[in-house]
XYZ file of C-alpha atoms in Angstrom:
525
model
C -119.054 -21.883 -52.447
C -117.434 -21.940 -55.802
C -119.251 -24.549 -58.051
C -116.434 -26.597 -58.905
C -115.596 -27.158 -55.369
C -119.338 -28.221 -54.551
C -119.172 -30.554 -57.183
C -115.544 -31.882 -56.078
C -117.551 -32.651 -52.352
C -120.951 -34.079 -53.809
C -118.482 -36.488 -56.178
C -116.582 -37.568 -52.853
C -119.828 -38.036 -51.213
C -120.919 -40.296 -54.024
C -118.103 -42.368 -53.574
C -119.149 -43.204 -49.884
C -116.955 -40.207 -48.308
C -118.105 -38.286 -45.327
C -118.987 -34.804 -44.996
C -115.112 -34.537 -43.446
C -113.762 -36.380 -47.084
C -116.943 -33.592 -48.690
C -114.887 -30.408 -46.787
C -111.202 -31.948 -47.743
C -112.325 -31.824 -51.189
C -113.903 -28.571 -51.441
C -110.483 -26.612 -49.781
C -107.951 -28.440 -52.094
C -110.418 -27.270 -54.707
C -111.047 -23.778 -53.318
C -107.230 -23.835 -54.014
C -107.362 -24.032 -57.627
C -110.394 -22.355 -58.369
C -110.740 -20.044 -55.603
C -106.934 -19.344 -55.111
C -107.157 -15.096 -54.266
C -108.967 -16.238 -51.578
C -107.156 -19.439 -50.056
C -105.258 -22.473 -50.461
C -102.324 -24.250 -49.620
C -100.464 -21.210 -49.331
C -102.218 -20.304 -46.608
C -103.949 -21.299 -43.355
C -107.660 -22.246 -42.001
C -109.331 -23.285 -38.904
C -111.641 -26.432 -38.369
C -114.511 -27.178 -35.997
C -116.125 -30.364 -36.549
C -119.067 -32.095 -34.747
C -118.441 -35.923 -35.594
C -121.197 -38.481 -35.423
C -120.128 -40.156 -32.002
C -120.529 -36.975 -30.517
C -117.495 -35.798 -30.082
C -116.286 -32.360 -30.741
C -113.256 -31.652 -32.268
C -111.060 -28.343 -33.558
C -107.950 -28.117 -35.659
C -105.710 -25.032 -35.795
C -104.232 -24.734 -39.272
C -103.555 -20.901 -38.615
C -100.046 -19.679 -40.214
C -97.379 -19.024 -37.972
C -94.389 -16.149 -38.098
C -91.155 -17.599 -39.375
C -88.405 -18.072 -36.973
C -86.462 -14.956 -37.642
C -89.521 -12.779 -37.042
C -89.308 -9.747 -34.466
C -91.682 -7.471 -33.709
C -90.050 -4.343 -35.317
C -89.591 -6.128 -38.457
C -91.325 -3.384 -40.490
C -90.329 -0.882 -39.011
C -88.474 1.949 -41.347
C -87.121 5.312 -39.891
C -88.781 4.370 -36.677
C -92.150 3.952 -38.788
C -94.404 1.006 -39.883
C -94.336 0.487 -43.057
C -97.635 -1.862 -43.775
C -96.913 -2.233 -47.330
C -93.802 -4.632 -46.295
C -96.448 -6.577 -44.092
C -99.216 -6.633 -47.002
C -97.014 -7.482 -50.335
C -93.914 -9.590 -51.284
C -91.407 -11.467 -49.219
C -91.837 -10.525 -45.858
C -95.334 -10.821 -45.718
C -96.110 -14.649 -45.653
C -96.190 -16.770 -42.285
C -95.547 -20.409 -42.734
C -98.856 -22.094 -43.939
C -100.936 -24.391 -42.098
C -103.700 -25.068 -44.706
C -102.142 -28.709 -45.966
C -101.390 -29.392 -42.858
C -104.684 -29.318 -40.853
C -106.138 -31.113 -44.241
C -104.668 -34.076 -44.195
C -105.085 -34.443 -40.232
C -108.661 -33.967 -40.338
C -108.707 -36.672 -43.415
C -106.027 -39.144 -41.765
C -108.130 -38.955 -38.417
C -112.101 -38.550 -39.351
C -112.340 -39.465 -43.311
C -113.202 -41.958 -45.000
C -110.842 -41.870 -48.037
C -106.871 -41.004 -48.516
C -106.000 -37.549 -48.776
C -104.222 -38.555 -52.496
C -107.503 -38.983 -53.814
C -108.172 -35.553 -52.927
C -105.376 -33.872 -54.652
C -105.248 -36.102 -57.332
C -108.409 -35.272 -58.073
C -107.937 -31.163 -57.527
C -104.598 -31.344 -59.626
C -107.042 -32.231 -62.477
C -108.799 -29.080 -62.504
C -105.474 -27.281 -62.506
C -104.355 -29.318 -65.114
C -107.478 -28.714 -67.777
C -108.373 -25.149 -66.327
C -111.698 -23.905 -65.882
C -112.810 -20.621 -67.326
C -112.102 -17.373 -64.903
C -115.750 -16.391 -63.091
C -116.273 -12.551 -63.240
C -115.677 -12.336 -59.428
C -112.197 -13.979 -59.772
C -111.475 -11.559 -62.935
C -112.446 -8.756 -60.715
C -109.937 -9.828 -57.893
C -107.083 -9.765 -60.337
C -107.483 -6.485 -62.168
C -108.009 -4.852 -58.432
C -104.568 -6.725 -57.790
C -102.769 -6.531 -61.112
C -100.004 -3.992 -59.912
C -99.007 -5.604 -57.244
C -99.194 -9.325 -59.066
C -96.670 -7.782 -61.882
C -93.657 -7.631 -59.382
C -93.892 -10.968 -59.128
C -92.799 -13.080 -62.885
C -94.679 -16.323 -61.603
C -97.014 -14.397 -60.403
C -98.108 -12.049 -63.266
C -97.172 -15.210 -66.160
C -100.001 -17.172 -64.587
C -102.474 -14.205 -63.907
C -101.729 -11.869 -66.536
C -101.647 -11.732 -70.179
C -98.510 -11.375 -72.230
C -99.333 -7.794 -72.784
C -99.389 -7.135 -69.054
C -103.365 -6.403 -68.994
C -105.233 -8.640 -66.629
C -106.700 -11.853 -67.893
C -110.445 -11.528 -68.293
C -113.785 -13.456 -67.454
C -113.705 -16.413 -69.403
C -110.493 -16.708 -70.202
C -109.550 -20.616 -69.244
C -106.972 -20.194 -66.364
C -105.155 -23.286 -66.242
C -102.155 -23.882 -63.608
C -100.004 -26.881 -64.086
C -97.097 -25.929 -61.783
C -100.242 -26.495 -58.581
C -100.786 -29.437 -60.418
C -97.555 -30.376 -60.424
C -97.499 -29.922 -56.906
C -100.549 -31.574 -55.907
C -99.446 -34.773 -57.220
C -96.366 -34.536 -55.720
C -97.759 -34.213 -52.322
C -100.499 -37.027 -52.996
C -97.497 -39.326 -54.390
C -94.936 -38.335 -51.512
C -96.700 -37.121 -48.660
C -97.174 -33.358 -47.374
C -93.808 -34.143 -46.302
C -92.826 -32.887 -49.948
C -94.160 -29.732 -48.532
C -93.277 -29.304 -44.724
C -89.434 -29.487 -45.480
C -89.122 -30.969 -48.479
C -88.676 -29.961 -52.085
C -91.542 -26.985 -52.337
C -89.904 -25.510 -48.699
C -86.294 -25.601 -50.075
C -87.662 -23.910 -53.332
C -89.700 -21.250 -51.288
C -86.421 -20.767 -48.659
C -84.257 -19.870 -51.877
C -87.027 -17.840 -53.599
C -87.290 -15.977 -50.232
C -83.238 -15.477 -49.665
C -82.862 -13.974 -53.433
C -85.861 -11.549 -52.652
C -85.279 -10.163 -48.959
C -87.562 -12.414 -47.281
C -86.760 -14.599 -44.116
C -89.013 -17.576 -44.346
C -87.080 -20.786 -44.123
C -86.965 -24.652 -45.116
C -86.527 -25.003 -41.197
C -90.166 -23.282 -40.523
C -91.972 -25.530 -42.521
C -90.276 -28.184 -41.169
C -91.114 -27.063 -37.753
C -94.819 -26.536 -38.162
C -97.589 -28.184 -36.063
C -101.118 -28.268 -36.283
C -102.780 -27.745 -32.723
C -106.621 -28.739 -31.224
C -107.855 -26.589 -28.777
C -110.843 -27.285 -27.122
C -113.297 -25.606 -28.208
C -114.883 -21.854 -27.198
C -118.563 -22.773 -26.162
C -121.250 -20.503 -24.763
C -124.614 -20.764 -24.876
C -127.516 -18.677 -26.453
C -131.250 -18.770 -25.910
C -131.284 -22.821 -25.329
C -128.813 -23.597 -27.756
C -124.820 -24.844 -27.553
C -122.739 -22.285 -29.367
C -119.042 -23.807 -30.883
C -116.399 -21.815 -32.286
C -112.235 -21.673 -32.453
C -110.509 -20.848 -29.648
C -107.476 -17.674 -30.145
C -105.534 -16.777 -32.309
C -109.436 -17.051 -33.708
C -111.205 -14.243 -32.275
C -114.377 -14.972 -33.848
C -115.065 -18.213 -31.530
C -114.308 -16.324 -28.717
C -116.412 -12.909 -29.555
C -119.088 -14.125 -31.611
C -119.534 -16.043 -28.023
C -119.015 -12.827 -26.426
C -121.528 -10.511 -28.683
C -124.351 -13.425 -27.954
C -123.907 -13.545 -24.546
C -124.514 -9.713 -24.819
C -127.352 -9.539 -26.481
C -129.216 -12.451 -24.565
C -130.242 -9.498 -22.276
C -132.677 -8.186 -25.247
C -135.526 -9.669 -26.693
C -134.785 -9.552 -30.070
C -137.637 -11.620 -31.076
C -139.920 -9.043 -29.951
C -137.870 -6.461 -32.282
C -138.945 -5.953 -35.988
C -135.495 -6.864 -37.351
C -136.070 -4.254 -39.711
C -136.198 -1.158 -37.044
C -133.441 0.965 -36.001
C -133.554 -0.473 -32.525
C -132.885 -3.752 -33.769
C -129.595 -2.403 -35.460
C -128.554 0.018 -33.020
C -128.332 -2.822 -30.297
C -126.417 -5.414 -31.917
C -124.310 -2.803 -33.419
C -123.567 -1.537 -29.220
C -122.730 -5.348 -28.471
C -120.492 -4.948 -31.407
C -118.679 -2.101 -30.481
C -117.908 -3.479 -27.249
C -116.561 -6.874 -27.983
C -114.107 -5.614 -30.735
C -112.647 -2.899 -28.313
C -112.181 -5.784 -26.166
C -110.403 -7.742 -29.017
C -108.124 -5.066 -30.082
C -106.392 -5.090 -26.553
C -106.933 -8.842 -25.183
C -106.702 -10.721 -28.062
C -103.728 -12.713 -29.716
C -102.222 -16.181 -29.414
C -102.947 -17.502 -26.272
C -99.338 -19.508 -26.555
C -97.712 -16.172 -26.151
C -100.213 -13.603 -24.686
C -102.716 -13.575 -21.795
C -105.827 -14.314 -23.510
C -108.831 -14.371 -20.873
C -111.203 -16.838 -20.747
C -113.802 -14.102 -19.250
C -114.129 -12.431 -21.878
C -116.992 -15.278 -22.469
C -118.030 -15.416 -19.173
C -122.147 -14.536 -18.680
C -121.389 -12.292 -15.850
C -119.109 -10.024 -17.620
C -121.910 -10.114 -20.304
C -124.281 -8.631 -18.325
C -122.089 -5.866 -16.930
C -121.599 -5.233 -20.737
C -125.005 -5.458 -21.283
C -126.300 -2.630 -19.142
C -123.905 0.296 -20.544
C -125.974 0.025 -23.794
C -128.352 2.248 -23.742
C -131.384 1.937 -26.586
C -131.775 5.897 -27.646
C -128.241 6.701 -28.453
C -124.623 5.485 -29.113
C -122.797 5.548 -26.313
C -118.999 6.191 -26.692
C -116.637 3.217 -25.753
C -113.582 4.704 -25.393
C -111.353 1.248 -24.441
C -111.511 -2.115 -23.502
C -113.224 -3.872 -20.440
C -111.934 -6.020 -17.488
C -113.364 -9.658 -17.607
C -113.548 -11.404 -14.419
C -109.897 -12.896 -13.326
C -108.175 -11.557 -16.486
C -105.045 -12.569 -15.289
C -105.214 -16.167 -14.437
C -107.692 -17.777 -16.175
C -106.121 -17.982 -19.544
C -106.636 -19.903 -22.825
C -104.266 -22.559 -22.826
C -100.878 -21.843 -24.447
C -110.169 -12.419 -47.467
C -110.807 -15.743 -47.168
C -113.819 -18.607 -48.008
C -115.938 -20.487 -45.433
C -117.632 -24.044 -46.387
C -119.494 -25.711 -44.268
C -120.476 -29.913 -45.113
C -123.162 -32.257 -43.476
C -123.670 -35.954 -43.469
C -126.460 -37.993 -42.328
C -124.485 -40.215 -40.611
C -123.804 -37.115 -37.938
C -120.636 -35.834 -39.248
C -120.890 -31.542 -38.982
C -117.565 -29.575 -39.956
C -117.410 -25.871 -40.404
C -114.174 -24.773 -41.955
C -113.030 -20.727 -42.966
C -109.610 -20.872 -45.049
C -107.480 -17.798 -46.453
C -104.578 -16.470 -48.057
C -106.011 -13.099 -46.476
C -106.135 -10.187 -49.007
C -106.255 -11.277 -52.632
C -103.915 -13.242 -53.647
C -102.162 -13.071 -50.517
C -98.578 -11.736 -50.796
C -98.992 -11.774 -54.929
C -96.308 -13.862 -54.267
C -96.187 -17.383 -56.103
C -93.256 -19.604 -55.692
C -91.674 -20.291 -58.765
C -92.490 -23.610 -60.778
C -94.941 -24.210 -57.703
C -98.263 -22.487 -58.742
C -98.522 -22.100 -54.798
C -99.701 -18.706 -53.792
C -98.307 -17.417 -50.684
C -100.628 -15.640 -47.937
C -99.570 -12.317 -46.769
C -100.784 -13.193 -43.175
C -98.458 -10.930 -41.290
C -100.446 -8.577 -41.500
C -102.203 -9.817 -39.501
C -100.085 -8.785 -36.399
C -99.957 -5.599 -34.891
C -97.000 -4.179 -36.502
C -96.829 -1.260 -34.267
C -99.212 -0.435 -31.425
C -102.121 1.791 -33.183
C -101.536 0.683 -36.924
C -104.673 -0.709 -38.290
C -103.981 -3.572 -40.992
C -105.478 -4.064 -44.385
C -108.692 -4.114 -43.065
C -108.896 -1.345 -40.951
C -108.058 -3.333 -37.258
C -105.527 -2.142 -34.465
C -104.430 -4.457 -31.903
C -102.086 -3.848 -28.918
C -98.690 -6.442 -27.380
C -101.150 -9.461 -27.418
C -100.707 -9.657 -31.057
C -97.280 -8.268 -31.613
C -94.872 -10.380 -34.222
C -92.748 -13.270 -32.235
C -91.036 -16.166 -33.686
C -93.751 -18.941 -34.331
C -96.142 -16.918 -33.066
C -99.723 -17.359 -34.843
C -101.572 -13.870 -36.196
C -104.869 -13.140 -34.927
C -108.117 -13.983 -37.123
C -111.507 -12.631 -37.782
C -111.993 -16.312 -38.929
C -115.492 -17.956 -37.122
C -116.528 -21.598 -38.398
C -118.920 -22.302 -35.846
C -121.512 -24.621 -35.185
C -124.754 -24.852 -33.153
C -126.568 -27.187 -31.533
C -130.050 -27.508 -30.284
C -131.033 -30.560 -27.890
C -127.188 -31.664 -28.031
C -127.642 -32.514 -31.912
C -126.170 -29.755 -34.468
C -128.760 -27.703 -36.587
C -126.127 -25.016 -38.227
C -122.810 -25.102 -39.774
C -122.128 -21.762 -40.451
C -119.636 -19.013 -41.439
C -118.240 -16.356 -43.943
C -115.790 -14.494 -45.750
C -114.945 -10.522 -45.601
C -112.154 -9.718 -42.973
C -112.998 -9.126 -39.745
C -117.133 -8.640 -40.519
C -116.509 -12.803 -41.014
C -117.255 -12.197 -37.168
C -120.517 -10.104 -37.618
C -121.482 -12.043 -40.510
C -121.919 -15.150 -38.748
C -123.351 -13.887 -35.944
C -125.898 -12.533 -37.680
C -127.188 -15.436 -39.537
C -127.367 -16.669 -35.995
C -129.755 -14.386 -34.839
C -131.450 -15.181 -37.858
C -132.054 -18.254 -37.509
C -132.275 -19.053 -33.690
C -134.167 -15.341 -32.753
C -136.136 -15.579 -35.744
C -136.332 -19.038 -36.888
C -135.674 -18.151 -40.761
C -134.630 -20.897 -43.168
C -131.185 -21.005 -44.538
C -131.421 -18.842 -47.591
C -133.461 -16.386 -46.451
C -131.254 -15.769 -42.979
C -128.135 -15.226 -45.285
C -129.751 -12.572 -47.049
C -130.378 -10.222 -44.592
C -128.471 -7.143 -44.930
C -125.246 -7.121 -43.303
C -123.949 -4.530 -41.076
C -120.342 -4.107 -38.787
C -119.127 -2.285 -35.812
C -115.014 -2.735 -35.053
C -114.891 -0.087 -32.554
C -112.577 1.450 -34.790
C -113.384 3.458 -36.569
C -116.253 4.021 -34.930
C -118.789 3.663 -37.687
C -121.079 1.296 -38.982
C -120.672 -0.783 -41.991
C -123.709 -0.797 -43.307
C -125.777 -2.633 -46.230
C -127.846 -0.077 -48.412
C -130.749 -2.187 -48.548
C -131.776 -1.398 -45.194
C -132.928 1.676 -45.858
C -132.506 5.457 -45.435
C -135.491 5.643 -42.728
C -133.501 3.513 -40.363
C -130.628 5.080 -41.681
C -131.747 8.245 -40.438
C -132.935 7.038 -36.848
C -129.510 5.762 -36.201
C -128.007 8.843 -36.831
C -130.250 10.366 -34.436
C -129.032 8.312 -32.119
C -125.229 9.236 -32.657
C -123.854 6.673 -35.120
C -121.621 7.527 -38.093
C -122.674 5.395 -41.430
C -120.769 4.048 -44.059
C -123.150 2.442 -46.332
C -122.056 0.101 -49.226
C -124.147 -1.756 -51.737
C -123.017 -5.259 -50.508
C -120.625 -6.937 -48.358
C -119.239 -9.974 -47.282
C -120.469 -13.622 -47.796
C -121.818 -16.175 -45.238
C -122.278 -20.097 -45.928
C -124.067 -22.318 -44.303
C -125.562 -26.122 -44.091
C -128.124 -26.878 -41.243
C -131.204 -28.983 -40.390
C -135.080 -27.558 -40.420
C -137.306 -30.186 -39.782
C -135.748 -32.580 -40.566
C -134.370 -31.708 -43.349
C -131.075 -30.497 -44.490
C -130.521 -27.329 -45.934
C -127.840 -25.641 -47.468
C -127.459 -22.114 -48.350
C -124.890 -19.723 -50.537
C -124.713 -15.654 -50.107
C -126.956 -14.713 -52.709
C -124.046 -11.516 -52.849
C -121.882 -14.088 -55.122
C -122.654 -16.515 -57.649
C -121.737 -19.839 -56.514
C -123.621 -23.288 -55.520
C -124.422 -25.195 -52.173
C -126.523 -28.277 -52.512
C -128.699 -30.304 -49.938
C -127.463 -33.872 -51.575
């Protein structure tokens, strides 16, 4: 996590906050300091452990504005993904704020002002641009300079992106932060920043409305819970599908001893990758939000694990040409680029929380005199059947664009317990290898029983089903390398991807781990 926002939650916890008052702090802060990868312009997804026991899950996922359809990008009979990814009719309406100051009203231990007031003073005096967040907006800078709020706050007068160490200050969000901790996130959800966002959107072609953010709701599933080799597995229930198939990949590979495997060999890759395959074909057709598709609860179930189970074979890649069946897929439904942070208290308090805008910068749209940067999370429908998104994903009706209707999400805070008592907090950042990600540093830690740090720096690898390749870290190796592609796999190898965090108990103990991929900071305080 960014250092800033580690320091914002180690001040609240000073102050005799919770680890729920630790994670409120870090997102509002993630917003200013973090802000290509989420904020308050976008949307997130909670699961919390509290210290009575209970279990609890907030849905702060963006949903499609009221005047969505599905063939809303459609030109000449084509999808155009560029409307989808970029400007106006990209953004759903956020749920980030939302879900915020629920979790604080209902579980923290101080007001949710004190959280922005304090955030708005790091907008206000700026903080000098990391390297990683320089990076983001020279990758982005073409598509920031359509946008005048947008490229006066992120670009230099010149038009060339600003640079690492530049001080980056932004007191339009501060603006807005203090009007939210002064008036409620009423000022937001149909207030003053949604009338200034519905005009902004009517003079540029866009369809997102006052109305929408008036209309917005938080939801709490229950959560998606499986178990794995003795321990209680919690995730997000849909539109997440990384509760739902990080459960799935688990319950998959439970019928392997990976313990027994050198986690360095090609077998041990060339199995998980199989689960992999399996449960993201399954995603691309089943998955969406459960309020408007037929999203089945099987696809957890241990028996439909199994069958999955025995198609892998250990010498080659076997071809998975489409989706399974789970058991009763019918009628036993769920009910109707990003940053991960995960916080601990000793009192008991767990919470796990993975927040976006989704691609950098979202949209590149900021609402004028707002400093608010707007997701582009509609692309995170299936815009047509067969059209992967930014990130390479194809999905089928479940997840077609419908009024109000939540995108689906890679996103997979999750948490595990051992004994009925949590021991991880865990998840990541990266698209849809968030899912893979944290599943690994699962395996890592309950197969092999590595500590924190060393479990997140494992290599990394990803299977989608399509394309049917794996993603692949180049520190494993070229001799593994080479034995999976005598077994039939395709490779795309990259120097480093993705980013897990984590916070979880060994002996005793808490620990608390960042990627070592990206600078940043996680303390055991």
């Amino acid at each position: 996590m960014d250092p800033l926002a580690t320091d914002a939650a180690i001040r609240v916890m000073k102050k005799g906050g919770n680890a729920i008052d630790a994670a409120v702090a870090a997102g509002l802060t993630l917003g200013v300091v973090n802000g290509y990868n989420s904020g308050i312009g976008g949307g997130c997804f909670i699961v919390a452990r509290l210290a009575d026991g209970q279990v609890i899950t907030i849905n702060g996922r963006e949903t499609a504005p009221a005047k969505a359809h599905r063939d809303m990008y459609l030109r000449a009979g084509k999808a155009d993904t560029r409307l989808s990814q970029h400007g106006p009719l990209a953004s759903g309406v956020p749920g980030a704020l939302a879900a915020y100051a629920r979790l604080a009203k209902a579980h923290g231990k101080l007001p949710l002002r004190f959280h922005l007031e304090t955030a708005a003073t790091v907008a206000e005096e700026g903080f000098a641009i990391p390297a990683a967040y320089a990076g983001r907006i020279r990758a982005t800078a073409r598509g920031l300079k359509r946008f005048p709020a947008s490229k006066a706050l992120l670009l230099k007068p010149d038009g060339s992106p600003k640079s690492t160490g530049d001080l980056l200050k932004q007191p339009d969000l501060a603006r807005t932060y203090r009007a939210i901790a002064q008036k409620g996130t009423g000022w937001f959800y149909g207030g003053p920043f949604a009338s200034k966002t519905e005009v902004w959107m009517k003079k540029n072609g866009g369809i997102l409305a006052a109305r929408d953010f008036a209309d917005y709701k938080t939801t709490s599933p229950p959560p998606v819970r499986t178990t794995y080799r003795g321990h209680t597995i919690l995730g997000m229930q849909p539109p997440s599908s990384g509760g739902v198939h990080v459960a799935q990949i688990l319950n998959i590979l439970e019928h392997f001893d990976l313990a027994k495997m050198d986690s360095k060999s090609a077998d041990f890759y060339h199995v998980i990758t199989e689960a992999m395959k399996l449960a993201f074909a399954d995603r691309a057709h089943w998955l969406g939000d459960p309020a408007f598709a037929k999203v089945p609860r099987g696809l957890v179930d241990k028996a439909y694990a199994k069958k999955l189970a025995a198609r892998i074979r250990m010498n080659r890649a076997t071809p998975v040409k489409t989706h399974g069946t789970p058991p009763r897929s019918t009628d036993h439904l769920y009910g109707k680029h990003t940053t991960h942070f995960s916080c601990a208290d000793g009192e008991g308090n767990w919470v796990a929380i993975t927040a976006t805008v989704n691609t950098s910068f979202g949209s590149k749209v900021i609402i004028p005199g707002t400093g608010v940067i707007m997701n582009n999370e509609m692309d995170d429908f299936s815009i047509a059947p067969g059209v992967p998104n930014a990130f390479g994903l194809i999905g089928a009706e479940a997840n077609a664009v419908a009024p109000g209707k939540r995108p689906l999400s890679s996103m997979s805070p999750t948490i595990v317990l051992k004994d009925g008592k949590p021991i991880l907090a865990v998840g990541a950042a990266g698209g849809p290898t968030i899912i893979t990600q944290t599943l690994l540093a699962i395996i890592h830690t309950v197969d092999f029983g590595r500590p924190l740090k060393e479990a997140l720096a494992q290599p990394h690898f990803h299977h989608q089903w399509v394309p049917d390749q794996i993603r692949i870290e180049k520190k494993v190796g070229e001799k593994v390398f080479a034995e999976l592609r005598l077994r039939g796999h395709t490779l795309k190898v990259y120097d480093r991807m993705g980013a897990t965090q984590a916070v979880g108990l060994r002996d005793g103990k808490f620990e608390a781990a960042h990627d070592p991929r990206l600078k940043g900071k996680a303390v055991a305080y």
